[in-house]
Structure formats: structure tokens, C-alpha cells
Amino acid sequence: QIYVEESGGGSVQAGGSLRLSCEVSGDTGQVWETGWFRQVAGKVREKVADINEYGTTWYGDSAKGRFTISRDNAKNIVYLQMNRLNPADTGMYYCAARPYSLLFSEPGVSWGKGTRVTVFS
């Protein structure tokens, strides 16, 4: 039983920054990888970035050079620092945590409710 909860969304002007937080609780020892996903209007959900328990990171093309995923192991929080935001980044951002035995796309992965990001110009 892994639980995740996102926070930190809001409205920001284009070019600005936001930091999203994903608090992981419950059976945190089972978490292998935590990812940030987003769903923007008219598009399918996409993975923005993820980080595994070794600290290895992955970034989608839209995030490279602008976003940084990190974690605070003591607090069980995964962050997504988003810089140089663009209106195209507007959407719902979700956090998901998976054990090693599952893929993000599979049932059983823990998902948060999401936090909304709005970037205006």
C-alpha cells in the first residue's frame, strides 16, 4: 500500500518557475521508481520525468533542460522543479510510484489525484 499526494501546482507567468512536490507514504520501502506525468488539453498523458531509488533520472523531451526531478529520502518527497515554463506546460500533473515488479502503465501502481499547473502569457 503506497500512497502519493501531489502539491505545488498553481498559476505562473510564462518564463517563471514552479516546484511540485510528491509525498510518498505507506509502504515506502516497496517504491522502486517515482514519476511525474502530465496531461494537457487534447493530448494523451505523458511521462515528464522519473527517478528511481538509486537516484537515476529520466526526462521526456519536453522537460529536458528545463525541469529537474529530485528526491528527499528523509522526507519521502519527490520534487519536480519546473523552470522556464511555457503555456504548453499547462495541464494536470500527476505523481505515480511503482514497485520494481510493475510498470507505470500497469494496474496496481499508486497514483495521486494530481495538481494543476497553469502557465499564462
Short mmCIF file of N, CA, C and O in Angstrom, two decimals, residues 3-119:
data_model
loop_
_atom_site.label_atom_id
_atom_site.label_comp_id
_atom_site.label_asym_id
_atom_site.label_seq_id
_atom_site.Cartn_x
_atom_site.Cartn_y
_atom_site.Cartn_z
N TYR A 3 1.04 5.27 -1.05
CA TYR A 3 0.18 6.42 -1.26
C TYR A 3 1.03 7.59 -1.73
O TYR A 3 2.15 7.78 -1.25
N VAL A 4 0.48 8.35 -2.64
CA VAL A 4 1.16 9.53 -3.14
C VAL A 4 0.20 10.70 -3.13
O VAL A 4 -1.01 10.54 -3.33
N GLU A 5 0.74 11.88 -2.90
CA GLU A 5 -0.07 13.08 -2.88
C GLU A 5 0.75 14.23 -3.45
O GLU A 5 1.84 14.53 -2.94
N GLU A 6 0.21 14.87 -4.45
CA GLU A 6 0.89 15.97 -5.11
C GLU A 6 0.49 17.31 -4.51
O GLU A 6 -0.62 17.47 -4.00
N SER A 7 1.38 18.26 -4.63
CA SER A 7 1.10 19.63 -4.24
C SER A 7 2.05 20.54 -4.99
O SER A 7 3.01 20.09 -5.61
N GLY A 8 1.78 21.83 -4.94
CA GLY A 8 2.68 22.80 -5.52
C GLY A 8 2.22 23.40 -6.82
O GLY A 8 2.88 24.32 -7.34
N GLY A 9 1.13 22.92 -7.37
CA GLY A 9 0.64 23.49 -8.60
C GLY A 9 0.08 24.88 -8.38
O GLY A 9 -0.12 25.33 -7.25
N GLY A 10 -0.15 25.56 -9.46
CA GLY A 10 -0.67 26.91 -9.39
C GLY A 10 -0.55 27.59 -10.72
O GLY A 10 -0.34 26.95 -11.75
N SER A 11 -0.69 28.88 -10.69
CA SER A 11 -0.60 29.70 -11.89
C SER A 11 0.68 30.50 -11.88
O SER A 11 1.08 31.06 -10.86
N VAL A 12 1.32 30.55 -13.03
CA VAL A 12 2.58 31.26 -13.14
C VAL A 12 2.69 31.85 -14.54
O VAL A 12 2.16 31.29 -15.51
N GLN A 13 3.36 32.96 -14.63
CA GLN A 13 3.57 33.60 -15.92
C GLN A 13 4.60 32.82 -16.73
O GLN A 13 5.52 32.21 -16.18
N ALA A 14 4.45 32.85 -18.03
CA ALA A 14 5.42 32.20 -18.90
C ALA A 14 6.83 32.69 -18.59
O ALA A 14 7.06 33.88 -18.40
N GLY A 15 7.74 31.74 -18.56
CA GLY A 15 9.10 32.03 -18.18
C GLY A 15 9.39 31.84 -16.71
O GLY A 15 10.56 31.81 -16.31
N GLY A 16 8.35 31.68 -15.92
CA GLY A 16 8.51 31.51 -14.50
C GLY A 16 8.73 30.06 -14.10
O GLY A 16 8.92 29.18 -14.95
N SER A 17 8.67 29.83 -12.81
CA SER A 17 9.00 28.52 -12.26
C SER A 17 7.97 28.07 -11.24
O SER A 17 7.30 28.89 -10.60
N LEU A 18 7.86 26.78 -11.10
CA LEU A 18 7.08 26.15 -10.06
C LEU A 18 7.83 24.92 -9.58
O LEU A 18 8.57 24.29 -10.36
N ARG A 19 7.63 24.57 -8.33
CA ARG A 19 8.16 23.33 -7.81
C ARG A 19 7.01 22.48 -7.30
O ARG A 19 6.30 22.87 -6.37
N LEU A 20 6.85 21.32 -7.90
CA LEU A 20 5.83 20.38 -7.48
C LEU A 20 6.43 19.39 -6.48
O LEU A 20 7.60 19.03 -6.58
N SER A 21 5.60 18.96 -5.55
CA SER A 21 6.03 18.00 -4.55
C SER A 21 5.14 16.77 -4.62
O SER A 21 3.93 16.88 -4.81
N CYS A 22 5.74 15.64 -4.44
CA CYS A 22 5.02 14.38 -4.36
C CYS A 22 5.41 13.69 -3.07
O CYS A 22 6.55 13.23 -2.91
N GLU A 23 4.49 13.66 -2.14
CA GLU A 23 4.73 12.99 -0.87
C GLU A 23 4.34 11.52 -1.00
O GLU A 23 3.21 11.20 -1.38
N VAL A 24 5.26 10.67 -0.68
CA VAL A 24 5.04 9.23 -0.75
C VAL A 24 4.94 8.70 0.67
O VAL A 24 5.78 9.00 1.52
N SER A 25 3.92 7.93 0.92
CA SER A 25 3.70 7.38 2.25
C SER A 25 3.21 5.95 2.14
O SER A 25 3.09 5.40 1.06
N GLY A 26 2.92 5.38 3.28
CA GLY A 26 2.52 3.99 3.31
C GLY A 26 3.74 3.09 3.27
O GLY A 26 4.72 3.33 3.97
N ASP A 27 3.69 2.09 2.42
CA ASP A 27 4.78 1.12 2.32
C ASP A 27 5.86 1.67 1.39
O ASP A 27 6.08 1.16 0.29
N THR A 28 6.53 2.68 1.86
CA THR A 28 7.52 3.36 1.02
C THR A 28 8.70 2.48 0.66
O THR A 28 9.38 2.73 -0.34
N GLY A 29 8.94 1.46 1.45
CA GLY A 29 10.04 0.57 1.17
C GLY A 29 9.87 -0.22 -0.12
O GLY A 29 10.85 -0.76 -0.64
N GLN A 30 8.66 -0.29 -0.62
CA GLN A 30 8.38 -1.02 -1.85
C GLN A 30 8.55 -0.17 -3.10
O GLN A 30 8.46 -0.69 -4.21
N VAL A 31 8.76 1.11 -2.94
CA VAL A 31 8.86 2.00 -4.09
C VAL A 31 10.19 1.82 -4.79
O VAL A 31 11.25 1.92 -4.18
N TRP A 32 10.11 1.57 -6.08
CA TRP A 32 11.30 1.48 -6.91
C TRP A 32 11.52 2.77 -7.70
O TRP A 32 12.65 3.24 -7.82
N GLU A 33 10.45 3.33 -8.20
CA GLU A 33 10.58 4.49 -9.07
C GLU A 33 9.37 5.39 -8.90
O GLU A 33 8.24 4.91 -8.75
N THR A 34 9.62 6.67 -8.92
CA THR A 34 8.56 7.66 -8.81
C THR A 34 8.63 8.58 -10.02
O THR A 34 9.71 9.06 -10.37
N GLY A 35 7.49 8.79 -10.63
CA GLY A 35 7.46 9.59 -11.84
C GLY A 35 6.46 10.71 -11.78
O GLY A 35 5.47 10.66 -11.03
N TRP A 36 6.75 11.73 -12.55
CA TRP A 36 5.81 12.82 -12.78
C TRP A 36 5.27 12.70 -14.19
O TRP A 36 6.04 12.57 -15.15
N PHE A 37 3.97 12.75 -14.28
CA PHE A 37 3.27 12.68 -15.55
C PHE A 37 2.41 13.92 -15.70
O PHE A 37 2.09 14.59 -14.72
N ARG A 38 2.03 14.20 -16.91
CA ARG A 38 1.12 15.31 -17.11
C ARG A 38 0.14 14.98 -18.23
O ARG A 38 0.43 14.18 -19.12
N GLN A 39 -1.00 15.63 -18.15
CA GLN A 39 -1.98 15.53 -19.20
C GLN A 39 -2.42 16.94 -19.56
O GLN A 39 -2.98 17.66 -18.72
N VAL A 40 -2.13 17.33 -20.77
CA VAL A 40 -2.51 18.64 -21.25
C VAL A 40 -3.71 18.49 -22.16
O VAL A 40 -3.98 17.41 -22.69
N ALA A 41 -4.42 19.57 -22.36
CA ALA A 41 -5.64 19.53 -23.16
C ALA A 41 -5.36 19.00 -24.56
O ALA A 41 -4.44 19.47 -25.23
N GLY A 42 -6.15 18.03 -24.96
CA GLY A 42 -6.04 17.50 -26.30
C GLY A 42 -4.93 16.51 -26.52
O GLY A 42 -4.71 16.07 -27.66
N LYS A 43 -4.21 16.14 -25.47
CA LYS A 43 -3.11 15.20 -25.62
C LYS A 43 -3.24 14.07 -24.62
O LYS A 43 -3.90 14.20 -23.58
N VAL A 44 -2.59 12.97 -24.93
CA VAL A 44 -2.57 11.84 -24.02
C VAL A 44 -1.61 12.12 -22.88
O VAL A 44 -0.73 12.98 -22.97
N ARG A 45 -1.81 11.40 -21.81
CA ARG A 45 -0.92 11.53 -20.67
C ARG A 45 0.50 11.14 -21.05
O ARG A 45 0.71 10.13 -21.74
N GLU A 46 1.46 11.90 -20.61
CA GLU A 46 2.84 11.64 -20.93
C GLU A 46 3.69 11.69 -19.67
O GLU A 46 3.39 12.43 -18.73
N LYS A 47 4.74 10.93 -19.67
CA LYS A 47 5.67 10.97 -18.56
C LYS A 47 6.62 12.14 -18.76
O LYS A 47 7.24 12.28 -19.82
N VAL A 48 6.74 12.94 -17.74
CA VAL A 48 7.60 14.11 -17.78
C VAL A 48 9.00 13.77 -17.30
O VAL A 48 10.00 14.14 -17.92
N ALA A 49 9.07 13.08 -16.18
CA ALA A 49 10.35 12.73 -15.59
C ALA A 49 10.13 11.64 -14.57
O ALA A 49 9.02 11.48 -14.03
N ASP A 50 11.15 10.88 -14.28
CA ASP A 50 11.07 9.94 -13.18
C ASP A 50 12.42 9.79 -12.51
O ASP A 50 13.44 10.21 -13.04
N ILE A 51 12.39 9.21 -11.35
CA ILE A 51 13.61 8.99 -10.58
C ILE A 51 13.45 7.68 -9.83
O ILE A 51 12.40 7.41 -9.25
N ASN A 52 14.48 6.87 -9.86
CA ASN A 52 14.41 5.61 -9.14
C ASN A 52 15.11 5.71 -7.80
O ASN A 52 15.64 6.76 -7.43
N GLU A 53 15.13 4.61 -7.08
CA GLU A 53 15.65 4.64 -5.72
C GLU A 53 17.16 4.75 -5.66
O GLU A 53 17.71 4.97 -4.57
N TYR A 54 17.82 4.60 -6.79
CA TYR A 54 19.25 4.87 -6.86
C TYR A 54 19.55 6.32 -7.19
O TYR A 54 20.71 6.74 -7.16
N GLY A 55 18.51 7.07 -7.53
CA GLY A 55 18.70 8.44 -7.93
C GLY A 55 18.85 8.64 -9.42
O GLY A 55 19.05 9.78 -9.87
N THR A 56 18.76 7.58 -10.19
CA THR A 56 18.82 7.70 -11.64
C THR A 56 17.58 8.41 -12.16
O THR A 56 16.46 8.08 -11.76
N THR A 57 17.77 9.36 -13.04
CA THR A 57 16.67 10.17 -13.54
C THR A 57 16.46 9.97 -15.03
O THR A 57 17.37 9.56 -15.76
N TRP A 58 15.27 10.26 -15.45
CA TRP A 58 14.88 10.23 -16.85
C TRP A 58 14.00 11.44 -17.11
O TRP A 58 13.17 11.81 -16.26
N TYR A 59 14.16 12.02 -18.29
CA TYR A 59 13.36 13.17 -18.66
C TYR A 59 12.78 13.00 -20.05
O TYR A 59 13.46 12.52 -20.96
N GLY A 60 11.54 13.40 -20.18
CA GLY A 60 10.96 13.48 -21.50
C GLY A 60 11.52 14.66 -22.26
O GLY A 60 12.12 15.58 -21.69
N ASP A 61 11.33 14.62 -23.57
CA ASP A 61 11.89 15.68 -24.41
C ASP A 61 11.40 17.06 -24.00
O ASP A 61 12.16 18.03 -24.07
N SER A 62 10.17 17.16 -23.60
CA SER A 62 9.61 18.45 -23.24
C SER A 62 10.22 19.01 -21.95
O SER A 62 10.12 20.21 -21.69
N ALA A 63 10.83 18.14 -21.16
CA ALA A 63 11.36 18.55 -19.87
C ALA A 63 12.86 18.80 -19.87
O ALA A 63 13.37 19.52 -19.01
N LYS A 64 13.55 18.22 -20.81
CA LYS A 64 15.00 18.30 -20.82
C LYS A 64 15.48 19.74 -20.88
O LYS A 64 15.05 20.52 -21.70
N GLY A 65 16.38 20.04 -19.97
CA GLY A 65 16.95 21.38 -19.92
C GLY A 65 16.14 22.38 -19.15
O GLY A 65 16.63 23.48 -18.88
N ARG A 66 14.92 22.03 -18.79
CA ARG A 66 14.05 22.96 -18.08
C ARG A 66 13.60 22.44 -16.72
O ARG A 66 13.44 23.22 -15.78
N PHE A 67 13.36 21.15 -16.64
CA PHE A 67 12.82 20.55 -15.42
C PHE A 67 13.88 19.69 -14.74
O PHE A 67 14.75 19.11 -15.40
N THR A 68 13.78 19.61 -13.44
CA THR A 68 14.67 18.76 -12.66
C THR A 68 13.86 17.97 -11.66
O THR A 68 13.10 18.54 -10.88
N ILE A 69 14.02 16.67 -11.69
CA ILE A 69 13.38 15.82 -10.71
C ILE A 69 14.41 15.45 -9.65
O ILE A 69 15.57 15.17 -9.96
N SER A 70 14.00 15.46 -8.42
CA SER A 70 14.88 15.13 -7.32
C SER A 70 14.06 14.53 -6.20
O SER A 70 12.83 14.51 -6.25
N ARG A 71 14.75 14.05 -5.19
CA ARG A 71 14.04 13.45 -4.07
C ARG A 71 14.74 13.78 -2.77
O ARG A 71 15.95 14.00 -2.71
N ASP A 72 13.94 13.81 -1.73
CA ASP A 72 14.43 13.95 -0.38
C ASP A 72 14.10 12.64 0.31
O ASP A 72 12.95 12.39 0.67
N ASN A 73 15.09 11.80 0.46
CA ASN A 73 14.85 10.48 1.00
C ASN A 73 14.33 10.51 2.43
O ASN A 73 13.49 9.70 2.82
N ALA A 74 14.83 11.44 3.22
CA ALA A 74 14.42 11.53 4.62
C ALA A 74 12.95 11.88 4.75
O ALA A 74 12.27 11.43 5.67
N LYS A 75 12.45 12.69 3.82
CA LYS A 75 11.07 13.13 3.88
C LYS A 75 10.14 12.33 2.96
O LYS A 75 8.93 12.55 2.97
N ASN A 76 10.71 11.45 2.17
CA ASN A 76 9.93 10.69 1.18
C ASN A 76 9.14 11.62 0.26
O ASN A 76 7.95 11.41 0.00
N ILE A 77 9.82 12.62 -0.22
CA ILE A 77 9.22 13.57 -1.14
C ILE A 77 10.03 13.59 -2.43
O ILE A 77 11.26 13.66 -2.39
N VAL A 78 9.34 13.54 -3.53
CA VAL A 78 9.94 13.70 -4.84
C VAL A 78 9.49 15.04 -5.40
O VAL A 78 8.30 15.35 -5.39
N TYR A 79 10.44 15.81 -5.87
CA TYR A 79 10.15 17.13 -6.38
C TYR A 79 10.30 17.18 -7.89
O TYR A 79 11.08 16.43 -8.49
N LEU A 80 9.55 18.07 -8.48
CA LEU A 80 9.75 18.41 -9.87
C LEU A 80 9.90 19.92 -9.95
O LEU A 80 8.91 20.66 -9.80
N GLN A 81 11.12 20.36 -10.14
CA GLN A 81 11.39 21.78 -10.32
C GLN A 81 11.21 22.11 -11.79
O GLN A 81 11.89 21.54 -12.64
N MET A 82 10.32 23.01 -12.07
CA MET A 82 9.99 23.37 -13.44
C MET A 82 10.36 24.83 -13.66
O MET A 82 9.82 25.72 -13.00
N ASN A 83 11.28 25.03 -14.57
CA ASN A 83 11.76 26.37 -14.90
C ASN A 83 11.42 26.70 -16.34
O ASN A 83 11.16 25.82 -17.17
N ARG A 84 11.45 27.99 -16.64
CA ARG A 84 11.18 28.48 -17.99
C ARG A 84 9.89 27.87 -18.54
O ARG A 84 9.86 27.34 -19.64
N LEU A 85 8.86 27.98 -17.75
CA LEU A 85 7.59 27.39 -18.12
C LEU A 85 6.97 28.09 -19.31
O LEU A 85 7.14 29.30 -19.50
N ASN A 86 6.27 27.33 -20.07
CA ASN A 86 5.61 27.77 -21.29
C ASN A 86 4.12 27.46 -21.17
O ASN A 86 3.74 26.51 -20.48
N PRO A 87 3.27 28.22 -21.82
CA PRO A 87 1.84 27.87 -21.79
C PRO A 87 1.56 26.43 -22.20
O PRO A 87 0.57 25.85 -21.74
N ALA A 88 2.40 25.85 -23.02
CA ALA A 88 2.22 24.45 -23.42
C ALA A 88 2.39 23.49 -22.25
O ALA A 88 2.02 22.32 -22.36
N ASP A 89 2.97 23.96 -21.16
CA ASP A 89 3.12 23.13 -19.97
C ASP A 89 1.85 23.09 -19.13
O ASP A 89 1.80 22.35 -18.14
N THR A 90 0.87 23.86 -19.49
CA THR A 90 -0.38 23.90 -18.73
C THR A 90 -1.07 22.54 -18.76
O THR A 90 -1.21 21.93 -19.81
N GLY A 91 -1.49 22.09 -17.60
CA GLY A 91 -2.20 20.83 -17.53
C GLY A 91 -2.21 20.28 -16.12
O GLY A 91 -1.78 20.94 -15.17
N MET A 92 -2.70 19.07 -16.01
CA MET A 92 -2.71 18.37 -14.74
C MET A 92 -1.45 17.53 -14.62
O MET A 92 -1.09 16.80 -15.55
N TYR A 93 -0.81 17.66 -13.50
CA TYR A 93 0.42 16.92 -13.23
C TYR A 93 0.16 15.88 -12.15
O TYR A 93 -0.36 16.20 -11.08
N TYR A 94 0.54 14.66 -12.45
CA TYR A 94 0.29 13.53 -11.57
C TYR A 94 1.59 12.88 -11.15
O TYR A 94 2.54 12.81 -11.93
N CYS A 95 1.60 12.40 -9.95
CA CYS A 95 2.73 11.64 -9.44
C CYS A 95 2.32 10.17 -9.34
O CYS A 95 1.18 9.86 -8.98
N ALA A 96 3.23 9.29 -9.66
CA ALA A 96 2.99 7.87 -9.54
C ALA A 96 4.22 7.19 -8.97
O ALA A 96 5.35 7.58 -9.29
N ALA A 97 3.99 6.20 -8.16
CA ALA A 97 5.07 5.43 -7.56
C ALA A 97 4.85 3.96 -7.85
O ALA A 97 3.75 3.44 -7.66
N ARG A 98 5.90 3.31 -8.32
CA ARG A 98 5.77 1.91 -8.68
C ARG A 98 6.81 1.06 -7.98
O ARG A 98 7.93 1.50 -7.74
N PRO A 99 6.43 -0.17 -7.68
CA PRO A 99 7.43 -1.13 -7.23
C PRO A 99 8.19 -1.67 -8.43
O PRO A 99 7.83 -1.45 -9.59
N TYR A 100 9.23 -2.40 -8.16
CA TYR A 100 10.06 -2.94 -9.23
C TYR A 100 9.28 -3.91 -10.11
O TYR A 100 9.56 -4.03 -11.31
N SER A 101 8.29 -4.57 -9.55
CA SER A 101 7.56 -5.61 -10.26
C SER A 101 6.53 -5.08 -11.24
O SER A 101 5.95 -5.87 -12.01
N LEU A 102 6.27 -3.80 -11.24
CA LEU A 102 5.24 -3.23 -12.09
C LEU A 102 5.79 -2.12 -12.97
O LEU A 102 6.77 -1.46 -12.62
N LEU A 103 5.15 -1.93 -14.10
CA LEU A 103 5.38 -0.77 -14.93
C LEU A 103 4.37 0.31 -14.57
O LEU A 103 3.31 0.02 -14.03
N PHE A 104 4.69 1.54 -14.89
CA PHE A 104 3.76 2.62 -14.61
C PHE A 104 2.41 2.40 -15.28
O PHE A 104 1.37 2.83 -14.76
N SER A 105 2.43 1.75 -16.42
CA SER A 105 1.21 1.54 -17.18
C SER A 105 0.32 0.43 -16.64
O SER A 105 -0.80 0.26 -17.13
N GLU A 106 0.78 -0.30 -15.67
CA GLU A 106 0.06 -1.47 -15.20
C GLU A 106 -0.82 -1.16 -14.00
O GLU A 106 -0.52 -0.25 -13.21
N PRO A 107 -1.90 -1.92 -13.83
CA PRO A 107 -2.71 -1.78 -12.62
C PRO A 107 -1.88 -2.09 -11.38
O PRO A 107 -0.97 -2.91 -11.41
N GLY A 108 -2.23 -1.42 -10.31
CA GLY A 108 -1.52 -1.60 -9.06
C GLY A 108 -0.54 -0.50 -8.74
O GLY A 108 -0.12 -0.37 -7.59
N VAL A 109 -0.17 0.28 -9.74
CA VAL A 109 0.69 1.43 -9.49
C VAL A 109 -0.10 2.49 -8.73
O VAL A 109 -1.28 2.71 -9.00
N SER A 110 0.54 3.14 -7.80
CA SER A 110 -0.11 4.16 -6.99
C SER A 110 -0.02 5.52 -7.67
O SER A 110 1.07 5.98 -8.02
N TRP A 111 -1.17 6.13 -7.82
CA TRP A 111 -1.27 7.45 -8.46
C TRP A 111 -1.89 8.45 -7.51
O TRP A 111 -2.78 8.12 -6.72
N GLY A 112 -1.43 9.67 -7.59
CA GLY A 112 -2.05 10.74 -6.84
C GLY A 112 -3.23 11.32 -7.59
O GLY A 112 -3.55 10.93 -8.72
N LYS A 113 -3.87 12.28 -6.97
CA LYS A 113 -5.03 12.92 -7.57
C LYS A 113 -4.66 14.00 -8.57
O LYS A 113 -5.50 14.41 -9.36
N GLY A 114 -3.44 14.46 -8.52
CA GLY A 114 -2.98 15.45 -9.46
C GLY A 114 -2.97 16.86 -8.89
O GLY A 114 -3.67 17.16 -7.93
N THR A 115 -2.17 17.69 -9.49
CA THR A 115 -2.14 19.10 -9.14
C THR A 115 -2.09 19.89 -10.45
O THR A 115 -1.38 19.52 -11.39
N ARG A 116 -2.85 20.95 -10.51
CA ARG A 116 -2.98 21.68 -11.76
C ARG A 116 -1.92 22.77 -11.88
O ARG A 116 -1.64 23.51 -10.93
N VAL A 117 -1.36 22.84 -13.07
CA VAL A 117 -0.40 23.87 -13.41
C VAL A 117 -0.97 24.69 -14.56
O VAL A 117 -1.40 24.14 -15.58
N THR A 118 -0.98 25.98 -14.37
CA THR A 118 -1.44 26.90 -15.41
C THR A 118 -0.34 27.91 -15.69
O THR A 118 0.13 28.58 -14.78
N VAL A 119 0.04 27.99 -16.93
CA VAL A 119 1.06 28.94 -17.35
C VAL A 119 0.41 29.91 -18.32
O VAL A 119 -0.14 29.51 -19.34
#
